[in-house]
Amino acid sequence: MKTQEDLAIAVRRMQQQYERGRMDRDILRGWVLGLSSYPPPHGAAVEALKAWFGQRTPEITPEVRDRDIAMLAAVADLPVARARSGM
């Protein structure tokens, strides 16, 4: 993803698919771990998300799923820096 806006859209889409049971956590985990680095304000939230999903979880409890969703929302809900138009 090239922009913070792209990141927010993609994370929100993945979160929704996961919440609805249309995506397995292992697939989501692979996607999260493949994210690149981002500048503030998304950088720290993306790194925290990657650290969370980087931990192997033997059992996916409702609490783990809730935390997964909250971590995704923390990235998706950050403000997006918009490019200024020269108009």
Tab-separated table of N, CA, C and O in Angstrom:
chain	number	residue	atom	x	y	z
A	1	MET	N	0.833	-1.160	0.000
A	1	MET	CA	0.000	0.000	0.000
A	1	MET	C	0.884	1.231	0.000
A	1	MET	O	1.863	1.271	0.711
A	2	LYS	N	0.494	2.193	-0.767
A	2	LYS	CA	1.356	3.350	-0.930
A	2	LYS	C	1.023	4.509	-0.020
A	2	LYS	O	1.891	5.253	0.362
A	3	THR	N	-0.232	4.677	0.321
A	3	THR	CA	-0.589	5.831	1.138
A	3	THR	C	-1.246	5.397	2.437
A	3	THR	O	-1.713	4.269	2.578
A	4	GLN	N	-1.296	6.344	3.361
A	4	GLN	CA	-1.970	6.065	4.623
A	4	GLN	C	-3.459	5.833	4.392
A	4	GLN	O	-4.071	5.024	5.085
A	5	GLU	N	-4.020	6.519	3.420
A	5	GLU	CA	-5.436	6.319	3.103
A	5	GLU	C	-5.674	4.894	2.592
A	5	GLU	O	-6.627	4.236	2.999
A	6	ASP	N	-4.792	4.412	1.716
A	6	ASP	CA	-4.884	3.030	1.232
A	6	ASP	C	-4.795	2.046	2.392
A	6	ASP	O	-5.522	1.062	2.440
A	7	LEU	N	-3.875	2.313	3.306
A	7	LEU	CA	-3.704	1.458	4.476
A	7	LEU	C	-4.989	1.403	5.292
A	7	LEU	O	-5.467	0.319	5.632
A	8	ALA	N	-5.556	2.563	5.600
A	8	ALA	CA	-6.773	2.611	6.417
A	8	ALA	C	-7.922	1.859	5.752
A	8	ALA	O	-8.638	1.100	6.407
A	9	ILE	N	-8.067	2.025	4.455
A	9	ILE	CA	-9.135	1.333	3.716
A	9	ILE	C	-8.909	-0.170	3.753
A	9	ILE	O	-9.834	-0.945	4.011
A	10	ALA	N	-7.685	-0.600	3.495
A	10	ALA	CA	-7.386	-2.034	3.465
A	10	ALA	C	-7.550	-2.676	4.843
A	10	ALA	O	-8.115	-3.772	4.959
A	11	VAL	N	-7.098	-2.004	5.878
A	11	VAL	CA	-7.217	-2.551	7.231
A	11	VAL	C	-8.692	-2.657	7.609
A	11	VAL	O	-9.124	-3.662	8.175
A	12	ARG	N	-9.464	-1.636	7.298
A	12	ARG	CA	-10.902	-1.674	7.606
A	12	ARG	C	-11.574	-2.841	6.864
A	12	ARG	O	-12.384	-3.566	7.428
A	13	ARG	N	-11.213	-3.052	5.608
A	13	ARG	CA	-11.786	-4.153	4.823
A	13	ARG	C	-11.422	-5.508	5.435
A	13	ARG	O	-12.289	-6.378	5.584
A	14	MET	N	-10.166	-5.660	5.828
A	14	MET	CA	-9.736	-6.920	6.442
A	14	MET	C	-10.447	-7.125	7.781
A	14	MET	O	-10.876	-8.227	8.094
A	15	GLN	N	-10.588	-6.058	8.550
A	15	GLN	CA	-11.280	-6.134	9.836
A	15	GLN	C	-12.720	-6.597	9.637
A	15	GLN	O	-13.211	-7.476	10.353
A	16	GLN	N	-13.395	-6.027	8.673
A	16	GLN	CA	-14.793	-6.391	8.422
A	16	GLN	C	-14.920	-7.847	7.982
A	16	GLN	O	-15.823	-8.558	8.437
A	17	GLN	N	-14.025	-8.303	7.126
A	17	GLN	CA	-14.057	-9.694	6.677
A	17	GLN	C	-13.828	-10.648	7.848
A	17	GLN	O	-14.491	-11.676	7.969
A	18	TYR	N	-12.906	-10.300	8.703
A	18	TYR	CA	-12.594	-11.118	9.873
A	18	TYR	C	-13.760	-11.122	10.858
A	18	TYR	O	-14.153	-12.180	11.364
A	19	GLU	N	-14.321	-9.956	11.126
A	19	GLU	CA	-15.461	-9.858	12.045
A	19	GLU	C	-16.639	-10.697	11.567
A	19	GLU	O	-17.345	-11.296	12.377
A	20	ARG	N	-16.855	-10.731	10.281
A	20	ARG	CA	-17.984	-11.461	9.704
A	20	ARG	C	-17.707	-12.954	9.530
A	20	ARG	O	-18.566	-13.696	9.060
A	21	GLY	N	-16.520	-13.386	9.892
A	21	GLY	CA	-16.175	-14.798	9.787
A	21	GLY	C	-15.826	-15.239	8.381
A	21	GLY	O	-15.781	-16.426	8.093
A	22	ARG	N	-15.539	-14.298	7.515
A	22	ARG	CA	-15.210	-14.621	6.122
A	22	ARG	C	-13.721	-14.794	5.897
A	22	ARG	O	-13.287	-15.105	4.790
A	23	MET	N	-12.954	-14.573	6.966
A	23	MET	CA	-11.505	-14.699	6.861
A	23	MET	C	-10.968	-15.429	8.086
A	23	MET	O	-11.354	-15.139	9.216
A	24	ASP	N	-10.089	-16.351	7.845
A	24	ASP	CA	-9.415	-17.104	8.899
A	24	ASP	C	-8.324	-16.237	9.529
A	24	ASP	O	-7.701	-15.413	8.856
A	25	ARG	N	-8.078	-16.415	10.807
A	25	ARG	CA	-7.061	-15.613	11.490
A	25	ARG	C	-5.671	-15.839	10.909
A	25	ARG	O	-4.859	-14.909	10.855
A	26	ASP	N	-5.361	-17.042	10.471
A	26	ASP	CA	-4.040	-17.300	9.904
A	26	ASP	C	-3.819	-16.500	8.621
A	26	ASP	O	-2.715	-16.031	8.365
A	27	ILE	N	-4.848	-16.359	7.819
A	27	ILE	CA	-4.741	-15.555	6.596
A	27	ILE	C	-4.552	-14.089	6.970
A	27	ILE	O	-3.692	-13.397	6.414
A	28	LEU	N	-5.350	-13.610	7.925
A	28	LEU	CA	-5.223	-12.238	8.387
A	28	LEU	C	-3.831	-12.002	8.972
A	28	LEU	O	-3.187	-10.988	8.692
A	29	ARG	N	-3.362	-12.950	9.746
A	29	ARG	CA	-2.038	-12.844	10.364
A	29	ARG	C	-0.950	-12.689	9.305
A	29	ARG	O	-0.074	-11.836	9.411
A	30	GLY	N	-1.000	-13.499	8.261
A	30	GLY	CA	-0.021	-13.407	7.178
A	30	GLY	C	-0.061	-12.054	6.489
A	30	GLY	O	0.978	-11.480	6.157
A	31	TRP	N	-1.274	-11.538	6.290
A	31	TRP	CA	-1.430	-10.236	5.658
A	31	TRP	C	-0.839	-9.140	6.539
A	31	TRP	O	-0.106	-8.278	6.067
A	32	VAL	N	-1.168	-9.177	7.824
A	32	VAL	CA	-0.667	-8.163	8.764
A	32	VAL	C	0.853	-8.188	8.812
A	32	VAL	O	1.505	-7.146	8.754
A	33	LEU	N	1.426	-9.374	8.910
A	33	LEU	CA	2.882	-9.474	9.023
A	33	LEU	C	3.587	-9.026	7.750
A	33	LEU	O	4.771	-8.688	7.780
A	34	GLY	N	2.868	-8.984	6.635
A	34	GLY	CA	3.433	-8.515	5.376
A	34	GLY	C	3.341	-7.012	5.170
A	34	GLY	O	3.842	-6.487	4.171
A	35	LEU	N	2.715	-6.300	6.098
A	35	LEU	CA	2.614	-4.846	5.968
A	35	LEU	C	3.991	-4.211	6.077
A	35	LEU	O	4.837	-4.660	6.846
A	36	SER	N	4.177	-3.148	5.322
A	36	SER	CA	5.451	-2.436	5.402
A	36	SER	C	5.387	-1.407	6.521
A	36	SER	O	4.406	-1.327	7.255
A	37	SER	N	6.413	-0.610	6.639
A	37	SER	CA	6.460	0.435	7.663
A	37	SER	C	5.739	1.676	7.156
A	37	SER	O	5.723	1.950	5.958
A	38	TYR	N	5.163	2.420	8.077
A	38	TYR	CA	4.441	3.639	7.745
A	38	TYR	C	4.889	4.760	8.663
A	38	TYR	O	5.298	4.526	9.797
A	39	PRO	N	4.769	5.994	8.173
A	39	PRO	CA	5.116	7.144	9.014
A	39	PRO	C	4.027	7.403	10.047
A	39	PRO	O	2.936	6.841	9.962
A	40	PRO	N	4.318	8.279	11.001
A	40	PRO	CA	3.289	8.662	11.969
A	40	PRO	C	2.083	9.263	11.245
A	40	PRO	O	2.258	9.865	10.193
A	41	PRO	N	0.901	9.115	11.740
A	41	PRO	CA	0.563	8.494	13.008
A	41	PRO	C	0.370	6.986	12.911
A	41	PRO	O	0.163	6.326	13.912
A	42	HIS	N	0.447	6.405	11.714
A	42	HIS	CA	0.154	4.986	11.535
A	42	HIS	C	1.302	4.062	11.909
A	42	HIS	O	1.083	2.901	12.230
A	43	GLY	N	2.525	4.560	11.878
A	43	GLY	CA	3.692	3.715	12.090
A	43	GLY	C	3.660	2.910	13.369
A	43	GLY	O	3.832	1.686	13.352
A	44	ALA	N	3.433	3.574	14.487
A	44	ALA	CA	3.433	2.878	15.775
A	44	ALA	C	2.282	1.884	15.879
A	44	ALA	O	2.451	0.772	16.394
A	45	ALA	N	1.113	2.258	15.360
A	45	ALA	CA	-0.049	1.359	15.415
A	45	ALA	C	0.167	0.133	14.538
A	45	ALA	O	-0.213	-0.983	14.911
A	46	VAL	N	0.785	0.313	13.375
A	46	VAL	CA	1.074	-0.827	12.493
A	46	VAL	C	2.097	-1.748	13.150
A	46	VAL	O	1.940	-2.974	13.125
A	47	GLU	N	3.117	-1.185	13.757
A	47	GLU	CA	4.131	-2.012	14.430
A	47	GLU	C	3.515	-2.779	15.604
A	47	GLU	O	3.847	-3.946	15.823
A	48	ALA	N	2.611	-2.146	16.349
A	48	ALA	CA	1.931	-2.827	17.458
A	48	ALA	C	1.048	-3.952	16.919
A	48	ALA	O	0.985	-5.048	17.492
A	49	LEU	N	0.380	-3.703	15.803
A	49	LEU	CA	-0.467	-4.718	15.163
A	49	LEU	C	0.384	-5.909	14.724
A	49	LEU	O	0.032	-7.067	14.972
A	50	LYS	N	1.523	-5.626	14.101
A	50	LYS	CA	2.417	-6.693	13.654
A	50	LYS	C	2.971	-7.489	14.842
A	50	LYS	O	3.075	-8.722	14.774
A	51	ALA	N	3.294	-6.788	15.933
A	51	ALA	CA	3.797	-7.480	17.123
A	51	ALA	C	2.724	-8.388	17.711
A	51	ALA	O	3.007	-9.529	18.114
A	52	TRP	N	1.485	-7.912	17.759
A	52	TRP	CA	0.373	-8.714	18.293
A	52	TRP	C	0.163	-9.969	17.452
A	52	TRP	O	0.064	-11.071	17.974
A	53	PHE	N	0.085	-9.798	16.143
A	53	PHE	CA	-0.158	-10.947	15.275
A	53	PHE	C	1.080	-11.818	15.105
A	53	PHE	O	0.980	-12.964	14.667
A	54	GLY	N	2.243	-11.292	15.459
A	54	GLY	CA	3.473	-12.069	15.374
A	54	GLY	C	3.571	-13.138	16.457
A	54	GLY	O	4.329	-14.099	16.330
A	55	GLN	N	2.794	-12.983	17.503
A	55	GLN	CA	2.781	-13.977	18.578
A	55	GLN	C	1.913	-15.164	18.147
A	55	GLN	O	0.805	-14.976	17.658
A	56	ARG	N	2.415	-16.331	18.327
A	56	ARG	CA	1.617	-17.532	18.045
A	56	ARG	C	0.599	-17.718	19.153
A	56	ARG	O	0.940	-17.688	20.336
A	57	THR	N	-0.643	-17.887	18.776
A	57	THR	CA	-1.717	-18.069	19.743
A	57	THR	C	-2.256	-19.480	19.583
A	57	THR	O	-2.820	-19.814	18.539
A	58	PRO	N	-2.073	-20.324	20.603
A	58	PRO	CA	-2.498	-21.721	20.470
A	58	PRO	C	-4.011	-21.884	20.331
A	58	PRO	O	-4.481	-22.776	19.634
A	59	GLU	N	-4.758	-21.003	20.970
A	59	GLU	CA	-6.213	-21.114	20.919
A	59	GLU	C	-6.794	-19.733	20.642
A	59	GLU	O	-6.449	-18.754	21.300
A	60	ILE	N	-7.682	-19.661	19.654
A	60	ILE	CA	-8.327	-18.397	19.306
A	60	ILE	C	-9.632	-18.294	20.086
A	60	ILE	O	-10.668	-18.795	19.671
A	61	THR	N	-9.532	-17.650	21.230
A	61	THR	CA	-10.692	-17.473	22.097
A	61	THR	C	-11.458	-16.220	21.669
A	61	THR	O	-10.934	-15.394	20.900
A	62	PRO	N	-12.668	-16.044	22.178
A	62	PRO	CA	-13.392	-14.796	21.885
A	62	PRO	C	-12.607	-13.555	22.329
A	62	PRO	O	-12.662	-12.517	21.665
A	63	GLU	N	-11.853	-13.674	23.403
A	63	GLU	CA	-11.050	-12.551	23.870
A	63	GLU	C	-9.939	-12.214	22.874
A	63	GLU	O	-9.641	-11.042	22.641
A	64	VAL	N	-9.311	-13.238	22.297
A	64	VAL	CA	-8.261	-13.016	21.297
A	64	VAL	C	-8.870	-12.349	20.069
A	64	VAL	O	-8.321	-11.372	19.538
A	65	ARG	N	-10.019	-12.845	19.618
A	65	ARG	CA	-10.687	-12.234	18.454
A	65	ARG	C	-11.049	-10.778	18.735
A	65	ARG	O	-10.860	-9.918	17.876
A	66	ASP	N	-11.560	-10.506	19.921
A	66	ASP	CA	-11.906	-9.125	20.278
A	66	ASP	C	-10.666	-8.234	20.238
A	66	ASP	O	-10.719	-7.100	19.763
A	67	ARG	N	-9.569	-8.745	20.751
A	67	ARG	CA	-8.311	-7.974	20.740
A	67	ARG	C	-7.819	-7.778	19.312
A	67	ARG	O	-7.361	-6.696	18.945
A	68	ASP	N	-7.926	-8.825	18.476
A	68	ASP	CA	-7.554	-8.702	17.061
A	68	ASP	C	-8.324	-7.552	16.416
A	68	ASP	O	-7.745	-6.690	15.743
A	69	ILE	N	-9.620	-7.549	16.626
A	69	ILE	CA	-10.495	-6.544	16.012
A	69	ILE	C	-10.168	-5.152	16.547
A	69	ILE	O	-10.117	-4.178	15.782
A	70	ALA	N	-9.917	-5.046	17.836
A	70	ALA	CA	-9.569	-3.753	18.426
A	70	ALA	C	-8.241	-3.227	17.877
A	70	ALA	O	-8.108	-2.026	17.609
A	71	MET	N	-7.282	-4.120	17.696
A	71	MET	CA	-5.984	-3.708	17.159
A	71	MET	C	-6.118	-3.237	15.710
A	71	MET	O	-5.495	-2.256	15.314
A	72	LEU	N	-6.923	-3.944	14.930
A	72	LEU	CA	-7.166	-3.527	13.546
A	72	LEU	C	-7.860	-2.163	13.514
A	72	LEU	O	-7.495	-1.277	12.736
A	73	ALA	N	-8.853	-1.994	14.367
A	73	ALA	CA	-9.588	-0.725	14.422
A	73	ALA	C	-8.667	0.418	14.824
A	73	ALA	O	-8.824	1.542	14.332
A	74	ALA	N	-7.706	0.157	15.689
A	74	ALA	CA	-6.772	1.198	16.121
A	74	ALA	C	-5.982	1.754	14.940
A	74	ALA	O	-5.673	2.945	14.898
A	75	VAL	N	-5.678	0.915	13.975
A	75	VAL	CA	-4.969	1.370	12.773
A	75	VAL	C	-5.941	2.052	11.816
A	75	VAL	O	-5.680	3.145	11.314
A	76	ALA	N	-7.069	1.421	11.567
A	76	ALA	CA	-8.019	1.933	10.579
A	76	ALA	C	-8.631	3.264	10.977
A	76	ALA	O	-8.968	4.075	10.115
A	77	ASP	N	-8.763	3.525	12.267
A	77	ASP	CA	-9.440	4.732	12.738
A	77	ASP	C	-8.517	5.939	12.915
A	77	ASP	O	-8.998	7.025	13.260
A	78	LEU	N	-7.227	5.774	12.665
A	78	LEU	CA	-6.316	6.907	12.794
A	78	LEU	C	-6.596	7.924	11.683
A	78	LEU	O	-7.008	7.555	10.578
A	79	PRO	N	-6.353	9.192	11.957
A	79	PRO	CA	-6.566	10.196	10.908
A	79	PRO	C	-5.602	9.965	9.748
A	79	PRO	O	-4.478	9.509	9.931
A	80	VAL	N	-6.084	10.276	8.570
A	80	VAL	CA	-5.305	10.082	7.353
A	80	VAL	C	-4.836	11.445	6.863
A	80	VAL	O	-5.648	12.358	6.702
A	81	ALA	N	-3.534	11.565	6.637
A	81	ALA	CA	-3.003	12.802	6.076
A	81	ALA	C	-3.374	12.841	4.601
A	81	ALA	O	-3.089	11.910	3.857
A	82	ARG	N	-4.032	13.880	4.212
A	82	ARG	CA	-4.468	14.014	2.818
A	82	ARG	C	-3.504	14.935	2.068
A	82	ARG	O	-3.041	15.929	2.610
A	83	ALA	N	-3.266	14.566	0.828
A	83	ALA	CA	-2.405	15.411	-0.024
A	83	ALA	C	-3.136	16.714	-0.320
A	83	ALA	O	-4.342	16.716	-0.533
A	84	ARG	N	-2.397	17.788	-0.324
A	84	ARG	CA	-2.998	19.084	-0.627
A	84	ARG	C	-3.097	19.284	-2.122
A	84	ARG	O	-2.180	18.951	-2.860
A	85	SER	N	-4.189	19.834	-2.531
A	85	SER	CA	-4.415	20.113	-3.942
A	85	SER	C	-3.885	21.509	-4.266
A	85	SER	O	-4.030	22.434	-3.474
A	86	GLY	N	-3.327	21.673	-5.425
A	86	GLY	CA	-2.804	22.955	-5.854
A	86	GLY	C	-3.869	23.844	-6.453
A	86	GLY	O	-3.584	24.848	-7.065
A	87	MET	N	-5.135	23.483	-6.292
A	87	MET	CA	-6.199	24.261	-6.921
A	87	MET	C	-6.644	25.395	-6.064
A	87	MET	O	-6.744	25.469	-4.962
